[in-house]
GROMACS .gro file of C-alpha atoms in nm:
model
  101
    1MET     CA    1  -4.187  -1.755  16.113
    2THR     CA    2  -4.139  -2.094  15.983
    3GLY     CA    3  -4.387  -2.392  15.974
    4GLN     CA    4  -4.473  -2.753  15.913
    5ARG     CA    5  -4.597  -2.875  15.620
    6LEU     CA    6  -4.792  -3.201  15.741
    7LEU     CA    7  -5.042  -3.109  15.991
    8ASP     CA    8  -5.090  -3.343  16.301
    9ILE     CA    9  -5.433  -3.504  16.148
   10GLN     CA   10  -5.511  -3.860  16.227
   11ASP     CA   11  -5.811  -3.927  16.029
   12GLY     CA   12  -5.786  -3.708  15.732
   13HIS     CA   13  -5.567  -3.720  15.408
   14ASN     CA   14  -5.325  -3.525  15.274
   15PHE     CA   15  -5.365  -3.219  15.520
   16ARG     CA   16  -5.101  -2.946  15.422
   17ASP     CA   17  -5.007  -2.620  15.535
   18LEU     CA   18  -4.925  -2.417  15.206
   19GLY     CA   19  -4.729  -2.134  15.393
   20GLY     CA   20  -4.390  -2.043  15.286
   21TYR     CA   21  -4.443  -2.104  14.927
   22GLU     CA   22  -4.333  -1.810  14.695
   23THR     CA   23  -4.584  -1.633  14.513
   24LYS     CA   24  -4.536  -1.478  14.163
   25ASP     CA   25  -4.438  -1.138  14.280
   26GLY     CA   26  -4.172  -1.267  14.508
   27ARG     CA   27  -4.387  -1.270  14.860
   28HIS     CA   28  -4.454  -1.560  15.027
   29VAL     CA   29  -4.775  -1.714  15.171
   30LYS     CA   30  -4.822  -1.700  15.530
   31TRP     CA   31  -4.828  -2.003  15.757
   32HIS     CA   32  -5.154  -2.134  15.867
   33ARG     CA   33  -5.355  -1.916  15.635
   34LEU     CA   34  -5.397  -2.145  15.351
   35ILE     CA   35  -5.439  -2.536  15.413
   36ARG     CA   36  -5.523  -2.797  15.161
   37SER     CA   37  -5.662  -3.152  15.218
   38GLY     CA   38  -5.858  -3.436  15.102
   39SER     CA   39  -6.212  -3.526  15.285
   40LEU     CA   40  -6.290  -3.347  15.622
   41ALA     CA   41  -6.559  -3.616  15.666
   42HIS     CA   42  -6.401  -3.853  15.889
   43LEU     CA   43  -6.209  -3.647  16.124
   44ASN     CA   44  -6.184  -3.726  16.514
   45GLU     CA   45  -6.186  -3.475  16.787
   46HIS     CA   46  -5.813  -3.431  16.798
   47ASP     CA   47  -5.821  -3.332  16.445
   48LEU     CA   48  -6.110  -3.100  16.481
   49SER     CA   49  -5.919  -2.937  16.788
   50THR     CA   50  -5.630  -2.914  16.582
   51LEU     CA   51  -5.786  -2.732  16.318
   52ALA     CA   52  -5.950  -2.521  16.560
   53ALA     CA   53  -5.624  -2.413  16.702
   54ILE     CA   54  -5.476  -2.296  16.368
   55PRO     CA   55  -5.793  -2.170  16.353
   56VAL     CA   56  -5.968  -2.260  16.023
   57THR     CA   57  -6.247  -2.033  15.958
   58ILE     CA   58  -6.356  -2.093  15.582
   59ASP     CA   59  -6.395  -2.415  15.413
   60ILE     CA   60  -6.397  -2.432  15.021
   61ASP     CA   61  -6.549  -2.763  14.925
   62LEU     CA   62  -6.456  -2.863  14.559
   63ARG     CA   63  -6.580  -3.201  14.566
   64ALA     CA   64  -6.861  -3.324  14.314
   65PRO     CA   65  -7.211  -3.296  14.488
   66GLU     CA   66  -7.240  -3.689  14.535
   67GLU     CA   67  -6.946  -3.672  14.727
   68VAL     CA   68  -7.077  -3.391  14.935
   69LYS     CA   69  -7.410  -3.558  14.999
   70GLN     CA   70  -7.247  -3.882  15.087
   71ALA     CA   71  -6.972  -3.766  15.323
   72PRO     CA   72  -7.037  -3.394  15.439
   73ASP     CA   73  -6.740  -3.219  15.591
   74LYS     CA   74  -6.686  -3.218  15.976
   75LEU     CA   75  -6.594  -2.878  16.106
   76PRO     CA   76  -6.472  -2.746  16.431
   77ARG     CA   77  -6.768  -2.671  16.668
   78LEU     CA   78  -6.514  -2.480  16.905
   79LEU     CA   79  -6.508  -2.178  16.672
   80ALA     CA   80  -6.795  -1.913  16.670
   81ILE     CA   81  -6.831  -1.871  16.304
   82ILE     CA   82  -6.712  -2.074  16.021
   83ILE     CA   83  -6.759  -2.008  15.659
   84TYR     CA   84  -6.867  -2.322  15.443
   85ARG     CA   85  -6.848  -2.296  15.058
   86TYR     CA   86  -6.941  -2.532  14.820
   87LEU     CA   87  -6.801  -2.474  14.453
   88ASN     CA   88  -6.901  -2.693  14.198
   89LEU     CA   89  -6.605  -2.691  13.973
   90MET     CA   90  -6.803  -2.858  13.674
   91LYS     CA   91  -7.045  -2.573  13.639
   92LEU     CA   92  -6.747  -2.286  13.684
   93MET     CA   93  -6.535  -2.449  13.425
   94PRO     CA   94  -6.629  -2.532  13.088
   95LEU     CA   95  -6.597  -2.896  12.972
   96THR     CA   96  -6.334  -2.914  12.672
   97VAL     CA   97  -6.347  -3.196  12.416
   98MET     CA   98  -6.048  -3.249  12.226
   99LYS     CA   99  -6.030  -3.475  11.928
  100ARG     CA  100  -5.744  -3.712  11.865
  101SER     CA  101  -5.563  -3.690  11.559
   0.00000   0.00000   0.00000
């Protein structure tokens, strides 16, 4: 199955289906399995319906805590179950300081 890379999202930024990309072992990511985007905070009803139709069932939020607090993600209400995960990358990844020579 082929798909469309850019999703029909009106009030969100940079919504892309990552389906079709080849993996390291030569297989391909399935369409409508992995979607990346900018903020989900300002999605309208059309956008939420589009995501529910895929359906998006897991939301992994990689923003800073302040960003999450200021603009929480809007998620489709049409789904019976949706999993929201917030991952603070600053706590997961050690800070590396490099000196200039």
